[in-house]
Amino acid sequence: MGRKRLQESADVRPTVHTVAARAGVSIASASRVLNGVGGSPETVRKVREAAAEVGYVPNAIARSLQSQRTELIALAVEDIGNPVYVEMMRAIEAVVASSGRQLLVHATGGRIDNETALLRRLANRYVDGMIVSPIRVTADHLTALQDSPVPVVVVGQLAADAPVDNVRTDSRRGIAMAVDHLVATGRRRIGFVNGPLDTVPGAARDAGFRAALAAHGIALDENLIEIGDFQYAAGRDATERLLARAEPDALVCANDLIAAGALHTLLARGRRVPIDVALVGMDDTELARMMFPQLSSVSLGSAERGRRAAELLLQRIADPSLPPRRASVEPSLAVRASSAQAQVPAQPSREEVTS
Amino acid sequence: MGRKRLQESADVRPTVHTVAARAGVSIASASRVLNGVGGSPETVRKVREAAAEVGYVPNAIARSLQSQRTELIALAVEDIGNPVYVEMMRAIEAVVASSGRQLLVHATGGRIDNETALLRRLANRYVDGMIVSPIRVTADHLTALQDSPVPVVVVGQLAADAPVDNVRTDSRRGIAMAVDHLVATGRRRIGFVNGPLDTVPGAARDAGFRAALAAHGIALDENLIEIGDFQYAAGRDATERLLARAEPDALVCANDLIAAGALHTLLARGRRVPIDVALVGMDDTELARMMFPQLSSVSLGSAERGRRAAELLLQRIADPSLPPRRASVEPSLAVRASSAQAQVPAQPSREEVTS
């Protein structure tokens, strides 16, 4: 096997067209021989020799080689530093491991080119399937999803007619649960620190917050809304800006990283939490439970979403003919010290410390 | 290509032995034909037909197929929820991306069987190389490292003669920096919350703490030492046990997750931080900066170690003949509100808030 041929096969994998041209037979004839369904002895010989000369590997063999190699499942997330993905990943890992496979994780940094590059790389079948949780969904994503030769499950909102296995939650409903809780405990100047409105979660949370206030007949004060990104430092800075012009008695934050930043600013600015300002985060991550006081947080069922996504993916790998399926996970609210009040019948636990 | 043959090639990849047996020629003859170095026309025909029948793929083709597929670098870490690995991963990702490759991350849960399974899986060349950061290094690790057909770089302590590219830091020295700082600010009843002593980092930190106290002529009080694992909840529980029997004026914690747990217990038990108890974590992660008060922490250069490991790996991929190399990263101490005192000339920054 010469250097040149190797080089060729690394650059452009020989196809049935290459073999047919080399053997001087029709593509149909080459295909019949390569698929083992016959041909004259002379054609069989010519095609087999041509196949050996160009280093042709039948797709089936390539696939079986690949199947010897993989047993890997990929998870692509935006920010590996966001604890919400840690919980999702652990749940996925448990399902994947129980199927005898191993999980690998890609961090995309939320860059669309990274996400679509990963999806396109699936053409190389380096994994048996992928779970992806994009925070922005573009036409490029949908094209790459539809072209993917291996199964992909999307965690997050997709258009209703997207022909893709999908696990979602209702973050609008989740925001409403936070607002309902704060209103029930007497808060009225409820602020909101959100992520970018051009992201799927940012837009859903914004709509949810506005609808929830309206449902309680509370007029929206735009001074009580701030936008950063979905990170700790942004939450701290956004809360500084908000406190410079308004005096909320409660803050809802679009994730727990933002809420941790908001807590820092509130405490550094002398606000007592929850006495002066009640605080509710979102995603109900380990980070919320690591803060002091521990943060109330809306759970969007990240572990459950991960588990369901992994199950959908394994089912799809086992049976590629299944129709596209869609699963939903309901949000819930964990009330902890950062928004608890005497009149709130919170579930006491060893975890909880009232400040 | 029949179902049965595919099945066979998925279970056991045909070798030159399979082809020789099928063609009825010697292994040497089959090998010559398959490697393109000749044979009688009859032998060539028989071997090529046998190769096609059993679905034989030359290793070279398998490798070149594989090289079309990868451009991937793997990072295997114990706990993807530990923020120290987030910082390391981001640094590795930057180097890997600049080489046109993509990074994938495996979480091993610190389970040795997982780590060695990953190393053995490298035989399938699904990545171009791997960076692994084991917290326990067994004989199985070393065997798997030596057998690996693709380059592996280890982040962490290894035996001096292990023929493996290695990036390390000096956590004993790091612990000493924490103790020196606490002694310099007047602390004498310095407690220590460590991870398991049968891990490489746990053992090094224990030795470092004992040596550092001795260097200051402070008698060791075993009541001031507690051991859990390297997690938040363990840090909280260990600090409860420690406070039940001793009254430290400072605590050194073996990582920032433990320190976050210790902070929770200290505040919940009415200790003021740093007035009553100064607190120093280790790894200098984002989590340390998210706490209130912000945590002083010993940096073990996780980003720098990641960057160096990625560089060593790319150099090794480019030139497999390099001798084993070893890089060291020096620890440093970031003093923040959790251990700052008026007499400490801390670098003031926007980050820092004295409680």
XYZ file of C-alpha atoms in Angstrom:
710
model
C 0.000 0.000 0.000
C 1.891 3.016 -1.309
C 2.229 6.406 0.294
C 0.378 8.067 -2.575
C -2.693 5.908 -2.262
C -2.863 6.458 1.466
C -2.624 10.150 0.861
C -5.495 10.008 -1.587
C -7.700 8.030 0.705
C -7.031 10.482 3.511
C -7.966 13.427 1.327
C -10.943 12.067 -0.581
C -12.360 8.723 0.370
C -12.757 6.623 -2.826
C -16.352 6.041 -3.790
C -18.105 3.585 -6.062
C -17.565 6.200 -8.818
C -13.796 6.054 -8.328
C -13.835 2.275 -8.453
C -16.060 2.145 -11.557
C -13.805 4.590 -13.404
C -10.673 2.650 -12.507
C -12.241 -0.714 -13.474
C -13.684 0.682 -16.711
C -17.190 -0.545 -15.874
C -20.489 1.217 -15.287
C -21.332 2.580 -11.875
C -24.268 0.182 -11.705
C -21.953 -2.786 -12.362
C -19.390 -1.610 -9.832
C -22.121 -1.094 -7.289
C -23.523 -4.607 -7.824
C -20.102 -6.163 -7.290
C -19.238 -4.001 -4.289
C -22.564 -4.826 -2.698
C -22.001 -8.538 -3.295
C -25.055 -9.031 -5.530
C -23.272 -10.419 -8.574
C -21.761 -9.627 -11.964
C -19.828 -11.610 -14.562
C -16.588 -13.205 -13.279
C -14.604 -10.751 -15.395
C -16.489 -7.726 -13.989
C -16.149 -9.034 -10.437
C -12.413 -9.411 -10.915
C -11.958 -5.960 -12.465
C -14.037 -4.233 -9.822
C -12.365 -6.022 -6.925
C -8.917 -5.212 -8.239
C -9.861 -1.589 -8.844
C -11.322 -1.399 -5.364
C -8.100 -2.734 -3.859
C -5.984 -0.362 -5.972
C -7.829 2.806 -4.956
C -8.215 1.704 -1.355
C -11.977 1.593 -1.568
C -13.728 0.660 1.663
C -17.414 -0.211 1.384
C -19.604 2.064 3.472
C -20.863 -0.957 5.344
C -17.339 -1.838 6.378
C -16.582 1.748 7.233
C -19.698 1.723 9.362
C -18.843 -1.518 11.066
C -15.306 -0.379 11.670
C -16.849 2.701 13.124
C -19.237 0.652 15.225
C -16.259 -1.183 16.642
C -14.741 2.120 17.566
C -17.496 4.235 18.931
C -20.084 3.332 21.603
C -19.655 7.012 22.375
C -22.415 9.575 22.880
C -21.679 13.302 22.641
C -23.257 16.127 24.592
C -22.741 19.646 23.241
C -23.453 22.479 25.663
C -22.853 26.178 25.532
C -20.943 26.726 28.771
C -19.351 23.907 30.691
C -18.916 26.337 33.597
C -22.670 26.680 34.020
C -23.723 24.270 36.766
C -27.039 23.597 35.028
C -25.119 21.580 32.457
C -23.289 19.662 35.160
C -26.586 18.315 36.484
C -27.850 17.578 32.978
C -24.588 15.877 32.109
C -24.609 13.668 35.189
C -28.133 12.478 34.367
C -27.211 11.790 30.752
C -24.040 10.012 31.827
C -26.024 7.644 34.059
C -28.297 6.576 31.175
C -25.445 6.372 28.674
C -23.288 4.312 31.049
C -26.159 1.900 31.693
C -26.225 1.220 27.941
C -22.516 0.355 28.022
C -21.511 3.548 26.227
C -19.365 6.464 27.317
C -20.265 10.134 27.252
C -18.110 12.914 25.892
C -18.875 16.587 26.281
C -18.168 19.469 23.915
C -18.312 23.075 25.081
C -19.370 25.316 22.224
C -19.135 28.668 23.976
C -22.582 29.288 22.488
C -20.866 30.060 19.184
C -23.166 29.032 16.383
C -20.278 28.175 14.078
C -18.928 25.794 16.724
C -22.290 24.134 17.156
C -22.924 23.664 13.473
C -19.306 22.490 12.972
C -19.919 19.811 15.594
C -23.132 18.762 13.887
C -21.389 18.570 10.523
C -18.566 16.566 12.068
C -21.166 13.904 12.858
C -20.819 12.927 9.182
C -17.635 11.219 10.344
C -19.659 9.093 12.773
C -17.181 9.496 15.582
C -20.082 9.036 17.992
C -23.287 7.004 17.858
C -25.414 10.052 18.582
C -25.446 13.545 20.030
C -27.482 15.580 22.479
C -27.233 19.309 21.851
C -28.586 22.211 23.898
C -28.228 25.352 21.768
C -29.195 28.710 23.246
C -29.777 30.136 19.799
C -31.361 28.032 17.029
C -30.575 29.201 13.518
C -31.489 27.922 10.073
C -27.942 26.513 9.933
C -28.678 24.426 13.004
C -31.820 23.005 11.464
C -30.077 22.186 8.186
C -27.201 20.514 10.016
C -29.651 18.591 12.194
C -31.564 17.326 9.183
C -28.378 16.360 7.331
C -26.907 14.500 10.284
C -26.233 10.808 9.534
C -26.370 9.953 13.234
C -29.252 10.661 15.616
C -29.385 14.036 17.378
C -31.700 15.047 20.220
C -32.177 18.743 20.973
C -32.745 19.951 24.532
C -34.520 23.293 24.303
C -37.237 25.043 22.354
C -37.638 24.181 18.676
C -40.247 25.125 16.091
C -43.260 22.841 16.452
C -42.732 21.280 13.017
C -38.967 20.656 13.314
C -38.553 16.939 12.527
C -36.126 16.387 15.410
C -36.360 14.539 18.726
C -36.746 17.252 21.316
C -36.954 17.666 25.102
C -38.216 20.951 26.404
C -39.462 22.680 29.497
C -41.689 25.678 30.057
C -39.464 28.450 31.362
C -42.294 30.997 31.004
C -44.284 28.908 33.442
C -41.179 28.656 35.649
C -40.804 32.445 35.846
C -44.501 32.685 36.724
C -43.963 30.299 39.662
C -41.217 32.584 40.995
C -43.399 35.697 40.637
C -46.416 33.958 42.201
C -44.297 32.955 45.196
C -42.900 36.461 45.658
C -46.327 38.088 45.353
C -47.770 35.565 47.826
C -45.083 36.572 50.336
C -45.937 40.254 50.002
C -43.408 41.473 47.433
C -44.582 44.048 44.906
C -41.455 45.805 43.518
C -40.196 42.710 41.809
C -37.122 43.199 39.640
C -35.821 40.898 36.922
C -32.237 40.292 35.819
C -32.267 38.475 32.492
C -29.860 37.202 29.842
C -29.810 38.414 26.222
C -33.211 38.757 24.583
C -31.888 37.304 21.314
C -31.428 33.921 22.964
C -34.197 31.351 23.175
C -34.124 31.227 27.011
C -33.790 35.031 27.358
C -36.806 35.702 25.159
C -38.946 33.066 26.901
C -38.071 34.361 30.366
C -38.787 37.985 29.386
C -42.206 37.059 28.044
C -42.885 34.952 31.136
C -41.948 37.728 33.561
C -44.141 40.308 31.839
C -47.091 37.917 31.643
C -46.742 36.902 35.291
C -46.772 40.509 36.563
C -49.779 41.251 34.373
C -51.582 38.209 35.763
C -51.228 39.744 39.237
C -52.288 43.200 38.034
C -48.872 44.647 38.857
C -47.808 47.466 36.526
C -44.429 46.801 34.914
C -41.665 49.233 35.903
C -38.971 48.993 33.209
C -36.476 50.404 35.735
C -36.732 47.080 37.527
C -35.555 45.082 34.505
C -31.885 44.624 33.659
C -30.161 42.511 31.028
C -26.650 41.083 31.008
C -25.544 37.673 29.920
C -26.071 34.359 31.673
C -22.935 34.706 33.829
C -22.041 35.530 37.434
C -20.145 38.756 36.698
C -22.972 39.991 34.484
C -25.455 39.321 37.279
C -23.346 41.327 39.702
C -22.950 44.243 37.296
C -26.576 44.245 36.169
C -27.721 44.338 39.794
C -25.417 47.315 40.435
C -27.077 49.155 37.552
C -30.532 48.209 38.762
C -29.896 49.306 42.363
C -28.522 52.630 41.103
C -31.965 53.628 39.833
C -34.557 51.513 41.673
C -35.238 49.868 45.017
C -36.700 46.402 44.432
C -38.092 44.304 47.287
C -37.426 41.159 45.292
C -35.297 40.005 42.353
C -35.933 37.163 39.950
C -32.806 36.098 38.064
C -32.796 34.209 34.773
C -30.341 31.585 36.064
C -28.429 30.727 39.224
C -25.152 32.239 38.021
C -26.888 35.601 37.613
C -28.554 35.119 41.018
C -25.191 34.424 42.678
C -23.900 37.692 41.208
C -27.026 39.535 42.330
C -26.599 38.170 45.877
C -23.039 39.457 45.943
C -24.105 42.969 44.957
C -27.083 43.010 47.334
C -24.922 41.990 50.317
C -22.067 44.301 49.324
C -24.608 47.180 49.104
C -25.933 46.424 52.580
C -29.235 44.828 51.572
C -30.315 41.997 53.818
C -31.474 38.923 51.936
C -34.346 38.062 52.204
C -35.487 40.757 54.689
C -34.897 43.754 52.398
C -34.757 41.949 49.070
C -35.975 38.428 48.371
C -34.005 36.577 45.689
C -35.007 33.734 43.375
C -32.698 32.128 40.831
C -33.413 29.666 38.062
C -32.163 26.156 37.170
C -31.952 24.971 40.789
C -28.299 24.020 40.561
C -25.774 22.979 43.157
C -24.545 26.584 43.071
C -27.886 27.839 44.445
C -27.451 25.485 47.387
C -23.826 26.612 47.888
C -24.728 30.280 48.467
C -25.324 31.742 51.920
C -28.195 32.270 52.343
C -29.121 29.361 50.098
C -30.978 30.541 47.023
C -34.558 29.769 46.160
C -34.576 28.656 42.560
C -36.935 27.578 39.813
C -36.081 24.067 38.696
C -36.429 23.532 34.988
C -35.760 19.847 35.540
C -32.296 19.834 34.013
C -31.510 16.358 35.312
C -34.880 15.042 34.134
C -34.453 16.715 30.738
C -31.034 15.108 30.422
C -32.383 11.703 31.366
C -35.259 11.955 28.880
C -32.976 13.197 26.107
C -30.592 10.282 26.641
C -33.485 7.814 26.554
C -34.868 9.312 23.343
C -31.416 9.125 21.789
C -30.818 5.487 22.722
C -34.267 4.554 21.412
C -33.546 6.380 18.161
C -30.185 4.615 17.786
C -31.931 1.275 18.296
C -34.712 2.136 15.849
C -33.940 4.935 13.363
C -37.417 4.594 11.841
C -39.221 6.081 14.851
C -41.200 9.271 14.134
C -39.833 12.480 15.715
C -40.760 12.601 19.371
C -41.165 15.440 21.823
C -40.961 15.283 25.617
C -41.790 18.016 28.126
C -40.578 18.441 31.686
C -42.556 20.592 34.115
C -40.836 23.340 36.107
C -41.046 23.484 39.906
C -39.948 25.934 42.611
C -37.516 25.177 45.438
C -38.037 27.716 48.219
C -34.968 28.306 50.371
C -33.608 30.936 52.745
C -33.112 33.688 50.120
C -36.873 34.168 49.734
C -38.359 32.340 52.714
C -40.507 34.264 55.148
C -42.223 33.221 58.328
C -45.579 33.034 56.578
C -44.237 30.792 53.844
C -44.696 27.112 54.674
C -41.329 26.086 53.286
C -40.258 22.463 53.513
C -37.623 22.515 56.222
C -34.600 20.365 55.609
C -31.077 19.925 56.798
C -30.082 21.866 53.704
C -31.859 24.975 54.785
C -30.499 27.663 57.046
C -32.457 30.808 57.651
C -30.137 33.745 57.700
C -22.234 -7.712 1.333
C -24.426 -10.047 3.367
C -25.758 -9.493 6.838
C -23.684 -12.360 8.195
C -20.401 -10.952 6.976
C -21.172 -7.526 8.374
C -22.009 -9.137 11.659
C -18.697 -10.912 11.689
C -16.716 -7.817 10.903
C -18.527 -5.921 13.642
C -17.670 -8.603 16.193
C -14.106 -9.423 15.229
C -12.284 -7.344 12.664
C -10.797 -9.711 10.041
C -7.034 -9.872 10.162
C -4.385 -11.040 7.747
C -4.795 -14.465 9.382
C -8.477 -14.581 8.433
C -7.659 -13.603 4.864
C -4.830 -16.140 4.544
C -7.033 -18.940 5.847
C -9.850 -18.026 3.469
C -7.493 -17.735 0.463
C -5.679 -20.966 1.345
C -2.261 -19.264 1.239
C 0.410 -18.676 3.851
C 0.182 -15.708 6.181
C 3.422 -14.381 4.675
C 1.914 -14.528 1.169
C -1.310 -12.893 2.260
C 0.634 -10.211 4.055
C 2.753 -9.471 0.957
C -0.326 -9.070 -1.218
C -2.219 -7.009 1.338
C 0.752 -4.713 1.790
C 1.075 -4.320 -1.995
C 4.570 -5.804 -2.233
C 3.825 -8.541 -4.735
C 2.982 -12.208 -5.209
C 2.069 -14.429 -8.168
C -0.983 -13.272 -10.157
C -2.903 -16.284 -8.825
C -1.985 -15.531 -5.212
C -2.827 -11.875 -5.657
C -6.246 -12.816 -7.060
C -6.997 -15.317 -4.290
C -5.912 -13.008 -1.522
C -7.820 -10.027 -2.897
C -10.973 -12.081 -3.312
C -10.621 -13.536 0.170
C -10.039 -10.045 1.559
C -13.198 -8.777 -0.116
C -15.184 -11.783 1.081
C -14.265 -11.434 4.737
C -14.506 -7.657 4.673
C -10.814 -7.199 5.431
C -9.664 -3.585 5.731
C -5.925 -2.936 5.793
C -4.789 -1.246 8.978
C -3.406 1.600 6.922
C -6.817 2.290 5.454
C -8.430 1.976 8.847
C -5.902 4.478 10.109
C -6.397 6.901 7.265
C -10.158 6.620 7.562
C -9.619 7.364 11.194
C -7.388 10.330 10.438
C -10.168 11.747 8.308
C -12.457 11.496 11.253
C -10.622 12.845 14.201
C -8.822 16.202 14.740
C -10.254 15.694 18.212
C -8.427 15.986 21.517
C -9.868 14.418 24.674
C -9.628 15.687 28.242
C -10.508 13.211 30.991
C -11.218 14.714 34.406
C -12.554 13.287 37.609
C -15.436 15.645 38.327
C -16.875 17.942 35.703
C -18.719 19.755 38.514
C -15.453 20.883 40.085
C -14.756 24.418 38.859
C -11.014 23.784 38.817
C -11.556 21.618 35.747
C -13.628 24.310 34.080
C -10.660 26.692 34.177
C -8.276 23.990 33.019
C -10.644 23.000 30.237
C -11.060 26.543 28.967
C -7.290 26.966 28.747
C -6.875 23.633 26.946
C -9.729 24.469 24.612
C -8.061 27.725 23.565
C -4.838 25.929 22.561
C -6.668 23.042 20.907
C -8.932 25.372 18.926
C -5.940 27.388 17.717
C -4.582 24.156 16.196
C -7.830 23.650 14.292
C -8.943 20.764 16.501
C -11.892 20.362 18.804
C -11.865 19.350 22.449
C -14.079 16.739 24.021
C -14.306 16.116 27.739
C -14.892 12.863 29.593
C -15.926 12.827 33.253
C -14.594 9.717 34.929
C -16.121 10.206 38.365
C -12.612 9.438 39.624
C -13.347 5.762 39.012
C -10.130 4.033 38.085
C -11.945 1.516 35.873
C -13.441 4.404 33.891
C -10.087 6.100 33.507
C -8.271 2.985 32.374
C -11.206 2.078 30.074
C -10.816 5.485 28.423
C -7.099 4.971 28.025
C -7.642 1.533 26.502
C -10.271 2.971 24.179
C -7.511 5.111 22.697
C -6.503 1.953 20.824
C -9.405 2.852 18.544
C -7.797 6.206 17.790
C -11.034 8.118 18.095
C -8.980 11.124 19.142
C -5.516 12.381 18.202
C -4.446 12.564 21.840
C -5.638 12.794 25.404
C -4.970 14.870 28.509
C -5.848 13.052 31.711
C -5.874 14.320 35.280
C -6.266 11.291 37.544
C -6.579 11.782 41.305
C -5.319 8.276 41.940
C -2.530 6.782 39.816
C -2.448 2.978 39.811
C -0.265 0.427 38.065
C -3.190 -0.050 35.647
C -2.961 3.620 34.695
C 0.721 3.341 33.976
C 0.289 0.183 31.890
C -2.551 1.749 29.928
C -0.502 4.932 29.413
C 2.465 2.968 28.115
C 0.289 0.858 25.805
C -1.553 3.837 24.349
C -1.106 4.168 20.587
C -1.914 7.889 20.724
C -0.134 10.502 22.844
C -1.304 11.087 26.403
C -0.264 13.911 28.745
C -0.876 13.536 32.478
C -1.701 16.559 34.622
C -0.738 15.687 38.188
C 1.977 13.943 40.148
C 3.658 10.921 38.587
C 6.632 8.835 39.605
C 9.831 10.575 38.491
C 10.728 7.776 36.060
C 7.296 7.407 34.414
C 7.987 7.781 30.671
C 5.011 10.058 30.143
C 4.618 13.747 29.321
C 3.583 15.364 32.565
C 2.531 18.754 33.951
C 2.562 19.185 37.672
C 2.396 21.770 40.398
C 3.612 21.837 43.971
C 0.546 21.643 46.175
C 2.705 21.141 49.287
C 4.254 24.512 48.573
C 0.762 25.914 47.942
C -0.489 24.775 51.356
C 2.609 26.345 52.919
C 1.756 29.682 51.292
C -1.712 29.561 52.887
C -0.277 28.715 56.307
C 2.444 31.403 56.031
C -0.225 34.004 55.206
C -2.449 32.981 58.120
C 0.456 32.946 60.586
C 1.594 36.353 59.307
C -1.876 37.739 60.044
C -1.812 36.451 63.599
C -3.644 33.126 63.329
C -2.358 30.232 65.437
C -5.220 27.706 65.766
C -5.181 26.822 62.100
C -7.469 23.983 61.069
C -7.327 21.926 57.887
C -10.180 20.301 55.970
C -8.727 17.828 53.491
C -9.871 15.252 50.931
C -9.093 11.526 51.133
C -5.510 10.672 52.090
C -5.417 7.841 49.536
C -5.578 10.329 46.676
C -2.515 11.979 45.215
C -3.709 15.540 46.024
C -4.999 14.559 49.500
C -1.693 12.993 50.501
C 0.366 15.918 49.168
C -1.793 18.494 50.944
C -1.638 16.594 54.246
C 2.143 16.434 54.110
C 2.298 20.106 53.142
C 0.088 21.233 56.000
C 2.053 19.301 58.625
C 5.363 20.558 57.280
C 4.163 24.162 57.144
C 2.990 24.181 60.773
C 6.278 22.598 61.845
C 8.215 25.268 59.950
C 6.476 27.892 62.102
C 7.063 25.888 65.296
C 3.317 25.438 65.797
C 2.403 22.137 67.474
C -0.071 20.131 65.464
C -3.478 19.613 67.102
C -5.085 16.607 65.387
C -8.487 17.920 66.554
C -8.052 20.703 64.018
C -7.775 18.302 61.067
C -10.806 16.830 59.331
C -11.137 14.713 56.203
C -14.069 14.372 53.830
C -13.994 14.205 50.085
C -13.294 16.997 47.606
C -16.931 18.167 47.508
C -19.034 21.010 48.884
C -21.286 18.873 51.079
C -18.287 17.074 52.530
C -16.689 20.430 53.371
C -19.823 21.535 55.173
C -20.117 18.298 57.137
C -16.420 18.088 57.969
C -16.477 21.645 59.299
C -19.468 20.749 61.483
C -17.471 17.879 62.987
C -14.435 20.078 63.456
C -16.365 22.906 65.173
C -17.992 20.365 67.494
C -14.643 19.648 69.139
C -12.335 22.603 68.437
C -12.363 26.372 67.962
C -10.049 27.266 65.068
C -9.169 30.883 64.279
C -8.464 29.910 60.667
C -9.277 27.091 58.262
C -7.310 25.934 55.231
C -9.398 23.849 52.839
C -7.982 21.418 50.276
C -10.061 22.884 47.463
C -12.611 25.644 46.861
C -15.606 23.314 46.948
C -14.630 22.252 50.468
C -14.005 25.912 51.377
C -17.467 26.914 50.128
C -18.954 24.222 52.353
C -16.824 25.365 55.289
C -17.995 28.966 54.767
C -21.588 27.817 54.890
C -21.094 26.013 58.203
C -19.080 28.852 59.736
C -21.742 31.451 58.870
C -24.611 29.146 59.880
C -22.862 28.589 63.246
C -22.517 32.337 63.792
C -18.793 32.651 63.119
C -17.824 35.888 61.391
C -15.482 35.400 58.434
C -12.715 36.576 58.613
C -13.024 38.235 62.044
C -13.559 35.051 64.046
C -12.264 32.540 61.533
C -10.133 33.285 58.477
C -10.724 30.965 55.539
C -8.443 29.976 52.647
C -9.461 27.635 49.832
C -7.397 26.047 47.116
C -7.487 26.062 43.280
C -8.512 29.739 43.025
C -11.613 29.005 40.978
C -14.511 31.157 39.896
C -16.428 29.632 42.808
C -14.046 31.250 45.319
C -14.817 34.622 43.748
C -18.569 33.904 43.811
C -18.735 33.460 47.585
C -19.551 36.286 49.978
C -17.147 37.149 51.447
C -14.959 36.243 48.496
C -12.558 33.440 49.379
C -8.822 33.717 49.540
C -7.462 30.765 47.636
C -4.189 29.121 46.685
C -3.864 29.028 42.921
C -2.292 25.857 41.610
C -2.239 27.395 38.155
C -4.986 25.224 36.709
C -5.325 27.358 33.576
C -1.561 27.442 33.107
C -1.274 23.701 33.689
C -3.990 23.151 31.101
C -2.267 25.390 28.588
C 1.100 23.670 29.086
C -0.456 20.205 28.866
C -2.161 21.088 25.589
C 1.086 22.450 24.166
C 3.018 19.327 25.180
C 0.342 17.169 23.585
C 0.323 19.055 20.270
C 4.122 18.929 20.142
C 4.039 15.180 20.824
C 1.426 14.639 18.079
C 3.631 16.555 15.656
C 6.768 14.654 16.707
C 6.185 11.303 18.432
C 9.945 10.797 18.796
C 10.365 13.502 21.446
C 11.690 12.290 24.810
C 9.218 12.407 27.753
C 8.940 15.944 29.042
C 7.933 17.383 32.386
C 6.617 20.892 33.106
C 6.011 22.520 36.485
C 3.715 25.397 37.378
C 4.313 27.394 40.549
C 1.494 27.961 43.051
C 0.510 31.445 44.191
C -1.888 32.891 46.778
C -4.839 35.185 46.055
C -5.761 37.049 49.234
C -9.396 38.139 49.380
C -11.967 39.175 51.966
C -12.237 35.784 53.700
C -8.751 36.117 55.186
C -7.865 39.771 54.706
C -7.067 41.919 57.720
C -6.198 45.570 58.052
C -2.517 44.772 58.526
C -2.398 42.669 55.368
C -1.324 44.696 52.364
C -3.779 42.973 50.059
C -4.048 44.123 46.463
C -7.327 46.008 46.458
C -9.518 45.437 43.450
C -13.060 45.894 42.322
C -13.483 42.190 43.006
C -12.835 42.546 46.676
C -15.386 43.417 49.296
C -14.485 43.366 52.937
C -17.357 41.964 54.923
